[in-house]
Coordinates of N, CA and C and ligand atoms in Angstrom, one line a residue:
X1 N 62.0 25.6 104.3 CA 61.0 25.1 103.4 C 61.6 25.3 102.0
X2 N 61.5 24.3 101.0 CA 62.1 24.1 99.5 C 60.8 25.0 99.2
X3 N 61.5 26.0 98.4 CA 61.0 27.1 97.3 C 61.3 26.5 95.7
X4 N 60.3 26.8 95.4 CA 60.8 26.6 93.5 C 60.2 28.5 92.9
X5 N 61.5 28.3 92.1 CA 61.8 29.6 91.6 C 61.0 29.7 90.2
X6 N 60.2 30.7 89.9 CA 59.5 30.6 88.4 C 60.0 31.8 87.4
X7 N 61.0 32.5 88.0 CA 61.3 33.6 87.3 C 60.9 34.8 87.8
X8 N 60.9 35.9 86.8 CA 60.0 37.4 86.4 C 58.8 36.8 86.9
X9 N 58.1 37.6 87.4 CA 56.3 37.1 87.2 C 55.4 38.2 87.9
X10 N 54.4 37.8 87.6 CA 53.6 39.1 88.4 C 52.2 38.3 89.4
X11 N 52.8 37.4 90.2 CA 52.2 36.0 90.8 C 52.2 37.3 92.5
X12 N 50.9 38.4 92.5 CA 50.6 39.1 93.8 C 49.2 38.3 93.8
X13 N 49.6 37.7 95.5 CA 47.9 37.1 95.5 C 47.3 37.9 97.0
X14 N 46.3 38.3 97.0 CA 45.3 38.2 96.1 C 45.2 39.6 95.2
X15 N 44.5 39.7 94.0 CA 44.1 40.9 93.3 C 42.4 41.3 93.3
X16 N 42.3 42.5 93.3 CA 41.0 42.9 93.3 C 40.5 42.6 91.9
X17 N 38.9 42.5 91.7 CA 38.8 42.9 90.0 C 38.0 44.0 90.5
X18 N 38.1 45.3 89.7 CA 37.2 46.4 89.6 C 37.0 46.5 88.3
X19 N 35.9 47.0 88.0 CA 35.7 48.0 87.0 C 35.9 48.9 86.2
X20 N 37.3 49.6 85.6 CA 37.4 50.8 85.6 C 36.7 51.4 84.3
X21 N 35.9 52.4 84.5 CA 34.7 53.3 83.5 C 35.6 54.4 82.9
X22 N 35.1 54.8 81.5 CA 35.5 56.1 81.0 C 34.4 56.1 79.8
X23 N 33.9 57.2 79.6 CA 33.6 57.6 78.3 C 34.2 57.6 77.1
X24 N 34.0 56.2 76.3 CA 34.7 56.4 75.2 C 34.1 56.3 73.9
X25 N 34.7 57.1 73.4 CA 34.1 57.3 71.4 C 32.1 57.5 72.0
X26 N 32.1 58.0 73.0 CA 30.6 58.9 73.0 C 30.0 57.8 74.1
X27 N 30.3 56.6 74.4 CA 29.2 56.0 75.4 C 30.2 55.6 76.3
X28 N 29.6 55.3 77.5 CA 30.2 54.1 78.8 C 30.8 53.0 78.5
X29 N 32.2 53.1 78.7 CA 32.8 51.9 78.3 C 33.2 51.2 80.0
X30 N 33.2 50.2 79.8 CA 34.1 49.4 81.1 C 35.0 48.3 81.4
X31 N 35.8 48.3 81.6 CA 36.8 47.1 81.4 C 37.4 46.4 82.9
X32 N 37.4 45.4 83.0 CA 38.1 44.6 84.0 C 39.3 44.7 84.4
X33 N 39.6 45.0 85.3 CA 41.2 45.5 86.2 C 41.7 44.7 87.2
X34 N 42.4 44.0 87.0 CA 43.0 43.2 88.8 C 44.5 44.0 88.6
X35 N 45.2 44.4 88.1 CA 46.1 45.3 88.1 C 45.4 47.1 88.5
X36 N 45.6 46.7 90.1 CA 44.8 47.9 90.6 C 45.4 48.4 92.3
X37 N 45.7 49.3 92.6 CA 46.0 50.0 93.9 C 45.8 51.2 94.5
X38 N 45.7 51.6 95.8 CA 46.2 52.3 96.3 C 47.5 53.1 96.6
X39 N 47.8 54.8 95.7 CA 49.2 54.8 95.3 C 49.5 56.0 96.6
X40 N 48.3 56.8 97.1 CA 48.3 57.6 98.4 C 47.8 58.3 99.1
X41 N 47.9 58.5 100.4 CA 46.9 59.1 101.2 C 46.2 60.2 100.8
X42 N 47.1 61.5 100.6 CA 46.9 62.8 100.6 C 47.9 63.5 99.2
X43 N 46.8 63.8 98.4 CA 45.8 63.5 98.1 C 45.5 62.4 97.8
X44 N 44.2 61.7 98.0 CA 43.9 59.6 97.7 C 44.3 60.0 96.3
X45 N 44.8 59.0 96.3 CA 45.1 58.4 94.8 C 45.2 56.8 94.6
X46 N 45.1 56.2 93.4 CA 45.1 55.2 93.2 C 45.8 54.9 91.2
X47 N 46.0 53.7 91.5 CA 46.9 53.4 90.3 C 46.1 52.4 89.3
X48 N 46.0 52.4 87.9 CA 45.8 51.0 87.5 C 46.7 50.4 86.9
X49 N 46.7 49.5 86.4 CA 47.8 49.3 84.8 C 46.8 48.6 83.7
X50 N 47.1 49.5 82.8 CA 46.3 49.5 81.7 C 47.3 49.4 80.3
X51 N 47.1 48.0 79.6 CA 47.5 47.4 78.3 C 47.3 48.4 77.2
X52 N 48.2 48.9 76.8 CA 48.3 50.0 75.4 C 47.2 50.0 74.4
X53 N 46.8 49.1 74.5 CA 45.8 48.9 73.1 C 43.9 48.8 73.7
X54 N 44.3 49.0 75.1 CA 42.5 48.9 75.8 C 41.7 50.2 75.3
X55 N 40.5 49.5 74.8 CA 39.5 50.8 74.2 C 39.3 52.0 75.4
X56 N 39.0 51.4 76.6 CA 39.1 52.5 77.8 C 39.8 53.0 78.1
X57 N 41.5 52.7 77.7 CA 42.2 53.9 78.2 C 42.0 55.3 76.8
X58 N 41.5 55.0 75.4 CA 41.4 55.9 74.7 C 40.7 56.7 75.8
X59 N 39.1 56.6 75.9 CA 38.4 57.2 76.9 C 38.9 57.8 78.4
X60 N 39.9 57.3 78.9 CA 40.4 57.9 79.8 C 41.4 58.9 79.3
X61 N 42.1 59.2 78.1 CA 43.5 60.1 77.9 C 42.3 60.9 77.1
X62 N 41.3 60.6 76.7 CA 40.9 61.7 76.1 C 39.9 62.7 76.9
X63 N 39.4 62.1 78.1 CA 38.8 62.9 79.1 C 39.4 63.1 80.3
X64 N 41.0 62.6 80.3 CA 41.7 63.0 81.5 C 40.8 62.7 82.8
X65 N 39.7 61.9 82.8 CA 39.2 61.3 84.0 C 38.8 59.8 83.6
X66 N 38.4 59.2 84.6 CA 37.8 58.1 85.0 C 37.5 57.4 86.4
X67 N 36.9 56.1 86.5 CA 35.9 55.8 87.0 C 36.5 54.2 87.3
X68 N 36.5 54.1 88.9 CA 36.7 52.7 89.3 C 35.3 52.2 90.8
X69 N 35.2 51.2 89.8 CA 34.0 50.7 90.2 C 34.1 49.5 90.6
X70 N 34.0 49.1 92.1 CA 34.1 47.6 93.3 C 32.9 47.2 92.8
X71 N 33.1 45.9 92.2 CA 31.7 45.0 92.3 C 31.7 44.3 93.4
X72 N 30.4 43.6 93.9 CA 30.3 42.4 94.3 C 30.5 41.5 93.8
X73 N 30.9 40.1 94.4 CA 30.8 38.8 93.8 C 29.5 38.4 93.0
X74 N 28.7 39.0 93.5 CA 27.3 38.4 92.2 C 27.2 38.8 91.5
X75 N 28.3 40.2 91.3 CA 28.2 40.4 89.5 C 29.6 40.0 88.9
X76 N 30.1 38.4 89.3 CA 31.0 37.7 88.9 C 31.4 37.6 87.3
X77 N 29.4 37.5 86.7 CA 30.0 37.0 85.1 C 29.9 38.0 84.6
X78 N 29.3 39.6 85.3 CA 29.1 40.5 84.3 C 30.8 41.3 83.7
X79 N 31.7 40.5 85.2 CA 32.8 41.5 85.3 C 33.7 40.9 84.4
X80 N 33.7 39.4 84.6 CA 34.3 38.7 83.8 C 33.9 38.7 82.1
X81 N 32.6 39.2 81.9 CA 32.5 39.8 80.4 C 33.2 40.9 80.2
X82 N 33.2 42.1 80.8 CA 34.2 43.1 80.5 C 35.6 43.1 80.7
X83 N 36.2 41.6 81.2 CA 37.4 41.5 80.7 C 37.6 40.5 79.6
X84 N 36.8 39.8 79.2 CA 37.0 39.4 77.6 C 36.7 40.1 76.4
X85 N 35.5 40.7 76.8 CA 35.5 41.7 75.4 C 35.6 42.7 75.4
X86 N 36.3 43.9 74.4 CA 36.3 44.8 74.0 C 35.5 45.5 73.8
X87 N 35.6 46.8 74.2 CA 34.1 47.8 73.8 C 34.5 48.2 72.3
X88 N 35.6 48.4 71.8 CA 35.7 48.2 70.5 C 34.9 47.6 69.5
X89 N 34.2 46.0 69.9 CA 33.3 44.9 69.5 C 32.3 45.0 69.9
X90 N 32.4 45.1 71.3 CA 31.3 45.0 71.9 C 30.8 46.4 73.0
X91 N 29.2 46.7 72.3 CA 28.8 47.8 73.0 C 28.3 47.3 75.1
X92 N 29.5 48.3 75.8 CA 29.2 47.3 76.8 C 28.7 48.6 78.1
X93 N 27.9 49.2 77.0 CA 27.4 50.7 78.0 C 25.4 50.0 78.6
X94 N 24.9 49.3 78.0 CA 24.5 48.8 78.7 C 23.6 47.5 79.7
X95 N 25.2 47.4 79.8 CA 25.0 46.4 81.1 C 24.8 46.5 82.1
X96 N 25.1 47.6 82.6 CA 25.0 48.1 83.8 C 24.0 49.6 84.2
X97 N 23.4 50.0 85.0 CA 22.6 51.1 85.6 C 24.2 51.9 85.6
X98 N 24.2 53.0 84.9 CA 25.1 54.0 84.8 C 24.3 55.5 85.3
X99 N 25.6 56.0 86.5 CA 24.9 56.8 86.5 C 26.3 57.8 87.0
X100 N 25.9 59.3 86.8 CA 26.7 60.6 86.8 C 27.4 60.9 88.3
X101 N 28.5 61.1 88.8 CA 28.6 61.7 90.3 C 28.8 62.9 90.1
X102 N 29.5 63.9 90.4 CA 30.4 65.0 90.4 C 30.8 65.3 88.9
X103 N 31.9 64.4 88.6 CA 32.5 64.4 87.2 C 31.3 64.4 86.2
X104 N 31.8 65.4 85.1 CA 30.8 64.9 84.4 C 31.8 63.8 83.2
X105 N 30.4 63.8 82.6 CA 31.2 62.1 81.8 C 32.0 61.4 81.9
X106 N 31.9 61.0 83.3 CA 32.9 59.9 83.8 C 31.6 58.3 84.2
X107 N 31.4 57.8 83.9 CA 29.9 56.8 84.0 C 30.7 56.0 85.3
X108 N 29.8 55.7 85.9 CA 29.7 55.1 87.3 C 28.5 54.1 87.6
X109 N 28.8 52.7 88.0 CA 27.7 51.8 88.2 C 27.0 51.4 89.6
X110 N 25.8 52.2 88.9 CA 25.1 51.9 90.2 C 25.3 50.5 90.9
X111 N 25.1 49.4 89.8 CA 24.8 48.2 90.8 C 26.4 47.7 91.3
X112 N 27.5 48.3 91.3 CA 28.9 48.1 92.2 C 28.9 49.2 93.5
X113 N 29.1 48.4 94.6 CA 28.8 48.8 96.2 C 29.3 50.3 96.2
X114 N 30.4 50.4 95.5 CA 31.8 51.6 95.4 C 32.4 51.9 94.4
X115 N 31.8 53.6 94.4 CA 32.6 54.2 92.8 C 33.4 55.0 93.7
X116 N 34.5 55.0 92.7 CA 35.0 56.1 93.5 C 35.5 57.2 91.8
X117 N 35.4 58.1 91.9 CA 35.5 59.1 90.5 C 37.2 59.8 91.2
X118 N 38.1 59.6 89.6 CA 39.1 60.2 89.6 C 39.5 60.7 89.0
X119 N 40.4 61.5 88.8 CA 41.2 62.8 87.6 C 42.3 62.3 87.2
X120 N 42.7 61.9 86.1 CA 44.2 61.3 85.2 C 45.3 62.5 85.7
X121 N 46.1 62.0 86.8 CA 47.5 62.8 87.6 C 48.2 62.7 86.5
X122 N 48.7 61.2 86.4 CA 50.4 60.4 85.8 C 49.8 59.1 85.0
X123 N 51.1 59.0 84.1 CA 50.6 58.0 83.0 C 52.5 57.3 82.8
X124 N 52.8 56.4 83.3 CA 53.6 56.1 83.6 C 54.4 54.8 82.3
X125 N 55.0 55.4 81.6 CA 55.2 54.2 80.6 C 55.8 52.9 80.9
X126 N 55.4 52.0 81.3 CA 56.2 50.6 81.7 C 56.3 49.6 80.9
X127 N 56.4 49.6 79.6 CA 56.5 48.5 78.4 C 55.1 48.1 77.9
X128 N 54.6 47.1 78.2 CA 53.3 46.9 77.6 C 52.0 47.1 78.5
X129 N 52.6 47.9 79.3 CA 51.5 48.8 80.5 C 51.7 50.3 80.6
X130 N 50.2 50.9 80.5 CA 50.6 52.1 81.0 C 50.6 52.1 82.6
X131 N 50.9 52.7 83.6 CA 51.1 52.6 84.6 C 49.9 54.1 84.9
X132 N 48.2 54.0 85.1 CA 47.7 55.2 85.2 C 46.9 55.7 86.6
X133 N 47.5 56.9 86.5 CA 47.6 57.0 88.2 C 46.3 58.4 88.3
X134 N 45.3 57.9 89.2 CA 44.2 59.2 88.9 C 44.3 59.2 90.6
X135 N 44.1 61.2 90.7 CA 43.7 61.5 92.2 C 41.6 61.2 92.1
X136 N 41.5 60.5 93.7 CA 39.9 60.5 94.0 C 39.4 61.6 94.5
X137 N 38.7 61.5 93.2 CA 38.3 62.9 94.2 C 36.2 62.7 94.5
X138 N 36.0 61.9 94.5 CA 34.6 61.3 95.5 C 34.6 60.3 95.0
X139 N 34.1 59.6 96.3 CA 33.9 58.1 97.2 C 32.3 58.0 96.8
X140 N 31.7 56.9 96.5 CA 30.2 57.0 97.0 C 30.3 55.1 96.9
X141 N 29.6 54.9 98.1 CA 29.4 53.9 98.7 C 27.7 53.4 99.2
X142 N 27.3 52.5 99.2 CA 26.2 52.3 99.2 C 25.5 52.3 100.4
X143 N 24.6 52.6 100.5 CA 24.0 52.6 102.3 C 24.0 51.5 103.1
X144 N 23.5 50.6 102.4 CA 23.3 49.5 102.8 C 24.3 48.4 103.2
X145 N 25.9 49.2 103.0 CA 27.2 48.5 103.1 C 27.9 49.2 103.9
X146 N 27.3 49.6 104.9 CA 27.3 50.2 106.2 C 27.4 49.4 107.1
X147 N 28.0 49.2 108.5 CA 27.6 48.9 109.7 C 28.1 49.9 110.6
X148 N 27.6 50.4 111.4 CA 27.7 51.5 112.4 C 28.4 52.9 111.8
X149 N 28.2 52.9 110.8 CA 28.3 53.9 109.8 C 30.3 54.0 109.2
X150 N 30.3 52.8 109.1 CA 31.7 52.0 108.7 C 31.0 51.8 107.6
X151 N 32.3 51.6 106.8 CA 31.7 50.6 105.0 C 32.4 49.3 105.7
X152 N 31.5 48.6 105.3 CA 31.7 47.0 105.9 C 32.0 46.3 104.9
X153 N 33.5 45.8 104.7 CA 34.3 44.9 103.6 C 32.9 43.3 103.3
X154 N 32.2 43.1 104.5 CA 31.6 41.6 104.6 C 30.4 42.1 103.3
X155 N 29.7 43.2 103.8 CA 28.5 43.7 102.9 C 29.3 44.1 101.6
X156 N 30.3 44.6 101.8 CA 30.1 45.3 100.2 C 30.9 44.1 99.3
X157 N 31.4 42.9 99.7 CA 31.6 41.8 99.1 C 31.8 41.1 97.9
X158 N 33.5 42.1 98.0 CA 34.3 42.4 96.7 C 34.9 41.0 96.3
X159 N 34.7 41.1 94.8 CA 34.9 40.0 93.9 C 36.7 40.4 94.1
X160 N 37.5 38.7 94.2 CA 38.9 39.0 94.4 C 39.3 37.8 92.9
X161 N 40.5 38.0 93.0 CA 40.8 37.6 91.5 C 42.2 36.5 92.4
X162 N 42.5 35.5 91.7 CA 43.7 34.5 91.8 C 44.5 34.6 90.1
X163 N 45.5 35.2 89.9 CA 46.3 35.4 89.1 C 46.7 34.1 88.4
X164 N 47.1 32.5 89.3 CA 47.8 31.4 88.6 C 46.6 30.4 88.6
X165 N 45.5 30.9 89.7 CA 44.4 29.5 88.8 C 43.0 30.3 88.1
X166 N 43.0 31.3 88.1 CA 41.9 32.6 87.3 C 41.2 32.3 87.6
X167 N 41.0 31.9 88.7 CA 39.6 31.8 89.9 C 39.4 33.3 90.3
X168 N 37.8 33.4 90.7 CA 37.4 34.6 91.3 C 37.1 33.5 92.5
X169 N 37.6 34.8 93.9 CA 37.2 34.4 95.1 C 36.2 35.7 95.7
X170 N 35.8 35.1 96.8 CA 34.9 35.7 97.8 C 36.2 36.4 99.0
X171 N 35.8 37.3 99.7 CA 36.6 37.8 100.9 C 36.4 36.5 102.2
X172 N 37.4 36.2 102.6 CA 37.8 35.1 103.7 C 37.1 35.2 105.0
X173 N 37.7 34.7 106.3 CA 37.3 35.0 107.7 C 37.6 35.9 108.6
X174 N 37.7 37.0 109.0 CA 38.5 37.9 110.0 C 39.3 36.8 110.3
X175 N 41.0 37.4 110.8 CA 41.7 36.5 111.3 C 42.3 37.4 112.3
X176 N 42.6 38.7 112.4 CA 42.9 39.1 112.9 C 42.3 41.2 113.2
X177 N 43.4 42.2 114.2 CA 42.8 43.4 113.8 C 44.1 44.1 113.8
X178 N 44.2 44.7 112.3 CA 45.3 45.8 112.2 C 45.6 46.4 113.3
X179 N 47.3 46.6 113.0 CA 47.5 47.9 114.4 C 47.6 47.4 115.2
X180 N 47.1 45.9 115.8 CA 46.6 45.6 117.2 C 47.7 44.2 117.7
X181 N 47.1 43.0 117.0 CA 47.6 41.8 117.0 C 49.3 42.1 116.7
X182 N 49.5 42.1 116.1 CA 51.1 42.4 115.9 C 51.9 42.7 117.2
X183 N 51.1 43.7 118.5 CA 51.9 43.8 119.3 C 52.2 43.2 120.1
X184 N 51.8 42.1 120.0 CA 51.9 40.7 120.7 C 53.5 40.5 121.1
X185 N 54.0 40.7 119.8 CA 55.8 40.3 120.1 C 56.7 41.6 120.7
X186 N 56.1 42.6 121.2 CA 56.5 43.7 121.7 C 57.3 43.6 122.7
Ligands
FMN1 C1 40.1 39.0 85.7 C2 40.6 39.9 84.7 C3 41.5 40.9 85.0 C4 42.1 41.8 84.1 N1 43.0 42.7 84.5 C5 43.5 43.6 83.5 C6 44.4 44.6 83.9 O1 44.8 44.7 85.1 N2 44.9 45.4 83.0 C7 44.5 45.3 81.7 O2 44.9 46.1 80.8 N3 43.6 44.4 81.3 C8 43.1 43.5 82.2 N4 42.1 42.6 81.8 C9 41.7 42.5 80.4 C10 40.7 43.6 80.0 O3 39.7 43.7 80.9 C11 40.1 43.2 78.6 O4 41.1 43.1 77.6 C12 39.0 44.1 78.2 O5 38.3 43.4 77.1 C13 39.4 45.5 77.8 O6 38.2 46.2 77.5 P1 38.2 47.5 76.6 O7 39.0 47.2 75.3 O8 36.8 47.7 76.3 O9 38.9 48.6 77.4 C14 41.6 41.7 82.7 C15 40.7 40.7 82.4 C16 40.1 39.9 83.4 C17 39.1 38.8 83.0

């Protein structure tokens, strides 16, 4: 198959959008993330990359914690507001039902299926990213995004991001089951 080559890029599809929360300059700040992962098991950790000049990372280096929050797709435009404006500009504490887990002053949204609260590990300088790496240290997931006492990816129906046409998508069809299908060619 003919490939065309576009250079450097950062063209991973698909990307999540979350949330990520911190307390900044005194209120709930929150900003839009598709630069976001899973960095390891034990202890969970997870990674964002966060642009040098974002009002929430002030709030996260100054309280060495923060806060990543899974929306649903129906809160499409609230998420896509917090990645155009700035809490610097714009006060964006409340938009959302904020509420406390464990951490204190780390703000968490009620109306996103999945917070998970973290502790600022590593801060990784990568040019015009910090590279910031927080251990989880609680999960809270919604009841109702349960099936058989699983968190069900269908219910808690995470807004996904397309990097080259800035579409937000919906999660797809089962196509297959980890672990499983693969051993086909065994
Ligand atoms: C879909 C989407 C994804 C984004 N992903 C990131 C990201 O991964 N890292 C980042 O630094 N900014 C990202 N942004 C931009 C920030 O969310 C945006 O600059 C926001 O206004 C920053 O808010 P703050 O200054 O209040 O922290 C994204 C924006 C959108 C709309």
């Amino acid at each position: 198959m003919q490939k065309r080559k576009i250079g450097p890029s950062t063209m991973l599809f698909p990307m999540p959008s979350v949330l990520v929360g911190a307390k900044t300059s005194g209120r709930a700040n929150f900003m839009t993330v598709a630069w976001c992962g899973i960095a390891s098991h034990q202890p969970p950790a997870i990674c964002v990359a966060v642009r040098k000049k974002r009002f929430t990372l002030d709030g996260i280096e100054s309280n060495a914690k923060f806060s990543v929050n899974i929306p649903g797709a129906d809160l499409m435009k609230k998420v896509d507001f917090c990645g155009i404006y700035s809490g610097r500009d714009k006060d964006k504490s409340g938009l959302f039902t904020v509420f406390i887990g464990d951490l204190e002053d780390v703000p968490l949204i009620e109306e996103c299926p999945v917070n998970l609260e973290c502790v600022l590990k590593h801060q990784l300088d990568l040019g015009s990213h910090w590279l910031v790496i927080g251990e989880i240290v609680q999960t809270h997931i919604s009841e109702d995004c349960y099936t058989e006492d699983k968190a069900d990816p269908l219910k808690i129906n995470p807004l996904i991001y397309s990097p080259s046409s800035q579409n937000y998508h919906r999660l797809g069809e089962i196509v297959g089951k980890a672990f499983y299908d693969g051993r086909d060619f065994e």
